């Protein structure tokens, strides 16, 4: 839903998503609004001007006059910045999530500024992805490569040795990925169960600290009993949890070029393409997508750019 006009009487435009309309159309009483979320995607708080010479009433005028988007039904395109309610009034810093490119040794590709995943074994072999490098072998049953997200207070004002307050620690994450392209796995290759698949083929994985192998708990420096590499983190202050996962390419990507031709494009000029062309391939076909991670406790969200590649002849 959206407010269509904020200059006079408030007009509320409420629409249902495609999934909501589908459930309402059943007519069996199963459609019930159990939860709702609010967002401020349109608002740029950097427009708050404390130096405005017209007085304090004008400090936030530009923010209040910002046009608001009309409500639309595509659930993948709205509410990217959800509002959260924090009852505590003594917080100086709020927890964030940051991508850790140092602890695991598998950073984003520096020239493409994205994570790269090979869609099939032939591509992985041509790129020699069996050795440590900036590639995820998404075709392997045991990837041993992945993406790492650290969570905590990114400030030097509070030492990392301090324990993060329990209500600021993420113990559950939601990972979203295009189900046509791949699945979420542990770095050991264990495929995770899809929690929800929407009408746009976006699969949501609810990853819990209890009974799971994707979340590690103690990243304090020095860690009293933490995992190896726990002291290496982009989070400067107290740390909460670390989420580490990998991606397994879909059967469609592994077995054919159909989705690459439909959704992607070709690459014959990059350094990666140069490697595969030296191994008797014409180049690479690739699909650019994102993997979205949302914290279940704070609602903080981060998008990880991902390029799935396939060598072709």
Coordinates of N, CA and C in Angstrom, one line a residue, residues 181-269:
X181 N 17.6 -20.4 -10.9 CA 19.1 -20.4 -11.1 C 19.9 -21.2 -10.1
X182 N 19.4 -21.4 -8.9 CA 20.2 -22.2 -8.0 C 19.5 -22.4 -6.6
X183 N 20.2 -23.1 -5.8 CA 19.8 -23.4 -4.4 C 20.8 -22.9 -3.4
X184 N 20.4 -22.7 -2.2 CA 21.3 -22.3 -1.1 C 21.8 -23.6 -0.4
X185 N 23.1 -23.7 -0.2 CA 23.7 -24.8 0.4 C 24.6 -24.4 1.5
X186 N 25.0 -25.3 2.4 CA 26.1 -25.0 3.3 C 27.4 -25.1 2.5
X187 N 28.5 -24.6 3.1 CA 29.8 -24.7 2.4 C 30.2 -26.2 2.2
X188 N 29.7 -27.1 3.0 CA 30.0 -28.5 2.9 C 29.1 -29.2 1.8
X189 N 28.2 -28.4 1.2 CA 27.4 -29.0 0.1 C 26.0 -29.4 0.5
X190 N 25.6 -29.2 1.8 CA 24.2 -29.6 2.2 C 23.2 -28.7 1.7
X191 N 22.3 -29.1 0.8 CA 21.2 -28.3 0.3 C 20.2 -28.0 1.3
X192 N 19.9 -26.7 1.4 CA 18.9 -26.3 2.4 C 17.5 -26.4 1.9
X193 N 16.5 -26.5 2.8 CA 15.1 -26.7 2.3 C 14.5 -25.3 2.1
X194 N 13.8 -25.2 1.0 CA 13.1 -23.9 0.6 C 11.9 -23.7 1.6
X195 N 11.9 -22.6 2.2 CA 10.8 -22.3 3.1 C 9.5 -21.7 2.4
X196 N 9.8 -21.0 1.4 CA 8.6 -20.4 0.6 C 9.1 -20.1 -0.8
X197 N 8.2 -20.4 -1.7 CA 8.5 -20.1 -3.1 C 7.3 -19.2 -3.6
X198 N 7.6 -17.9 -4.1 CA 6.5 -17.1 -4.5 C 6.2 -17.2 -5.9
X199 N 5.3 -16.4 -6.4 CA 4.8 -16.5 -7.8 C 5.9 -16.0 -8.8
X200 N 6.9 -15.3 -8.3 CA 8.0 -14.8 -9.2 C 9.2 -15.8 -9.2
X201 N 9.0 -17.0 -8.7 CA 10.1 -18.0 -8.6 C 11.2 -17.5 -7.7
X202 N 10.9 -16.7 -6.7 CA 11.9 -16.3 -5.7 C 11.8 -17.2 -4.5
X203 N 12.8 -18.0 -4.2 CA 12.8 -18.9 -3.1 C 13.4 -18.2 -1.9
X204 N 12.7 -18.4 -0.8 CA 13.1 -17.9 0.5 C 13.5 -19.0 1.4
X205 N 14.7 -18.9 2.0 CA 15.3 -19.9 2.9 C 15.3 -19.2 4.3
X206 N 14.6 -19.8 5.3 CA 14.7 -19.3 6.6 C 15.8 -20.1 7.4
X207 N 16.9 -19.5 7.6 CA 18.1 -20.1 8.2 C 18.2 -19.8 9.7
X208 N 18.1 -20.9 10.5 CA 18.1 -20.7 11.9 C 19.4 -21.2 12.6
X209 N 19.7 -20.5 13.6 CA 21.0 -20.9 14.4 C 20.8 -22.3 15.0
X210 N 19.5 -22.6 15.4 CA 19.3 -23.8 16.1 C 19.2 -25.0 15.1
X211 N 20.0 -26.0 15.2 CA 20.0 -27.1 14.3 C 20.5 -26.9 12.9
X212 N 21.2 -25.7 12.7 CA 21.7 -25.4 11.4 C 23.2 -25.4 11.4
X213 N 23.8 -25.4 10.2 CA 25.3 -25.4 10.0 C 25.7 -24.2 9.2
X214 N 24.9 -23.1 9.0 CA 25.3 -22.0 8.3 C 25.6 -20.8 9.2
X215 N 25.3 -20.8 10.4 CA 25.5 -19.7 11.3 C 26.5 -20.1 12.4
X216 N 27.5 -19.3 12.6 CA 28.5 -19.5 13.7 C 28.3 -18.3 14.6
X217 N 28.6 -18.6 15.9 CA 28.1 -17.6 17.0 C 29.1 -16.7 17.5
X218 N 30.3 -17.1 17.7 CA 31.3 -16.3 18.5 C 32.4 -15.7 17.6
X219 N 32.3 -14.4 17.3 CA 33.3 -13.8 16.4 C 34.1 -12.7 17.2
X220 N 34.0 -12.8 18.5 CA 34.7 -11.8 19.3 C 36.2 -11.9 19.1
X221 N 37.0 -10.8 19.3 CA 38.4 -10.8 19.1 C 39.1 -10.5 20.4
X222 N 40.0 -11.4 21.0 CA 40.2 -12.7 20.5 C 39.1 -13.7 20.9
X223 N 38.7 -14.6 20.0 CA 37.5 -15.4 20.3 C 37.9 -16.5 21.4
X224 N 37.1 -16.6 22.5 CA 37.4 -17.6 23.5 C 37.3 -19.0 23.0
X225 N 36.4 -19.2 22.1 CA 36.2 -20.6 21.6 C 35.6 -20.5 20.2
X226 N 36.0 -19.5 19.5 CA 35.4 -19.2 18.2 C 36.1 -20.0 17.1
X227 N 35.5 -20.0 15.9 CA 36.0 -20.7 14.8 C 37.3 -20.0 14.2
X228 N 38.1 -20.8 13.4 CA 39.3 -20.2 12.8 C 38.9 -19.1 11.9
X229 N 39.7 -18.0 11.9 CA 39.4 -16.8 11.1 C 38.3 -15.9 11.7
X230 N 37.9 -16.2 12.9 CA 36.9 -15.4 13.5 C 37.3 -13.9 13.8
X231 N 38.6 -13.7 14.0 CA 39.1 -12.4 14.3 C 39.2 -11.5 13.1
X232 N 39.1 -12.1 11.9 CA 39.1 -11.4 10.6 C 37.7 -11.0 10.3
X233 N 37.4 -9.7 10.4 CA 36.0 -9.3 10.1 C 35.9 -7.9 9.7
X234 N 35.0 -7.5 8.8 CA 34.8 -6.1 8.5 C 34.1 -5.3 9.6
X235 N 33.5 -6.0 10.6 CA 32.9 -5.4 11.7 C 33.9 -5.0 12.7
X236 N 34.0 -3.7 13.0 CA 35.0 -3.1 13.9 C 34.7 -3.3 15.4
X237 N 33.4 -3.3 15.7 CA 33.0 -3.3 17.1 C 32.5 -4.7 17.5
X238 N 31.7 -4.8 18.5 CA 31.1 -6.0 19.0 C 30.4 -6.8 17.9
X239 N 30.6 -8.1 17.8 CA 30.1 -8.9 16.7 C 29.0 -9.9 17.2
X240 N 28.1 -10.1 16.3 CA 27.0 -11.1 16.7 C 27.3 -12.4 16.1
X241 N 26.7 -12.7 14.9 CA 26.9 -14.0 14.3 C 27.5 -13.9 12.9
X242 N 27.9 -15.0 12.3 CA 28.4 -15.0 11.0 C 27.6 -16.0 10.2
X243 N 27.1 -15.6 9.1 CA 26.4 -16.5 8.1 C 27.3 -16.8 7.0
X244 N 27.5 -18.1 6.7 CA 28.3 -18.5 5.6 C 27.5 -19.6 4.8
X245 N 27.4 -19.3 3.5 CA 26.6 -20.2 2.7 C 27.2 -20.3 1.3
X246 N 26.8 -21.3 0.5 CA 27.2 -21.4 -0.8 C 26.0 -21.6 -1.7
X247 N 26.2 -21.8 -3.0 CA 25.2 -21.9 -4.0 C 25.4 -23.0 -4.9
X248 N 24.4 -23.8 -5.1 CA 24.4 -24.9 -6.1 C 23.5 -24.5 -7.3
X249 N 24.1 -24.6 -8.5 CA 23.4 -24.2 -9.7 C 22.3 -25.2 -10.0
X250 N 21.2 -24.7 -10.6 CA 20.1 -25.5 -10.9 C 20.4 -26.5 -12.0
X251 N 19.6 -27.6 -12.1 CA 19.8 -28.6 -13.1 C 19.7 -27.9 -14.5
X252 N 18.8 -26.9 -14.7 CA 18.6 -26.3 -16.0 C 19.9 -25.6 -16.4
X253 N 20.6 -24.9 -15.4 CA 21.9 -24.2 -15.8 C 23.0 -25.2 -16.1
X254 N 23.0 -26.3 -15.3 CA 24.0 -27.3 -15.5 C 23.9 -28.1 -16.9
X255 N 22.6 -28.3 -17.3 CA 22.4 -29.3 -18.4 C 22.1 -28.6 -19.7
X256 N 21.8 -27.3 -19.7 CA 21.5 -26.6 -21.0 C 21.9 -25.1 -20.9
X257 N 21.8 -24.5 -22.1 CA 22.0 -23.1 -22.2 C 20.7 -22.3 -22.3
X258 N 19.6 -22.9 -22.1 CA 18.3 -22.3 -22.4 C 18.1 -21.0 -21.6
X259 N 18.3 -21.1 -20.2 CA 18.1 -19.9 -19.4 C 19.2 -18.8 -19.7
X260 N 20.4 -19.3 -20.0 CA 21.5 -18.3 -20.4 C 21.1 -17.5 -21.6
X261 N 20.4 -18.2 -22.6 CA 20.0 -17.5 -23.8 C 18.8 -16.6 -23.5
X262 N 17.9 -17.0 -22.6 CA 16.7 -16.3 -22.3 C 16.9 -15.1 -21.4
X263 N 17.8 -15.3 -20.3 CA 17.9 -14.3 -19.3 C 19.3 -13.6 -19.3
X264 N 20.3 -14.2 -20.0 CA 21.6 -13.7 -19.9 C 22.2 -13.1 -21.2
X265 N 23.5 -13.1 -21.3 CA 24.2 -12.6 -22.4 C 25.5 -13.3 -22.6
X266 N 26.3 -12.9 -23.6 CA 27.6 -13.6 -23.8 C 28.7 -12.7 -23.5
X267 N 29.9 -13.3 -23.2 CA 31.1 -12.6 -22.9 C 32.3 -13.3 -23.6
X268 N 32.9 -12.5 -24.4 CA 34.1 -13.0 -25.2 C 35.3 -12.1 -24.9
X269 N 35.2 -11.1 -24.1 CA 36.3 -10.2 -23.9 C 36.9 -10.1 -22.6

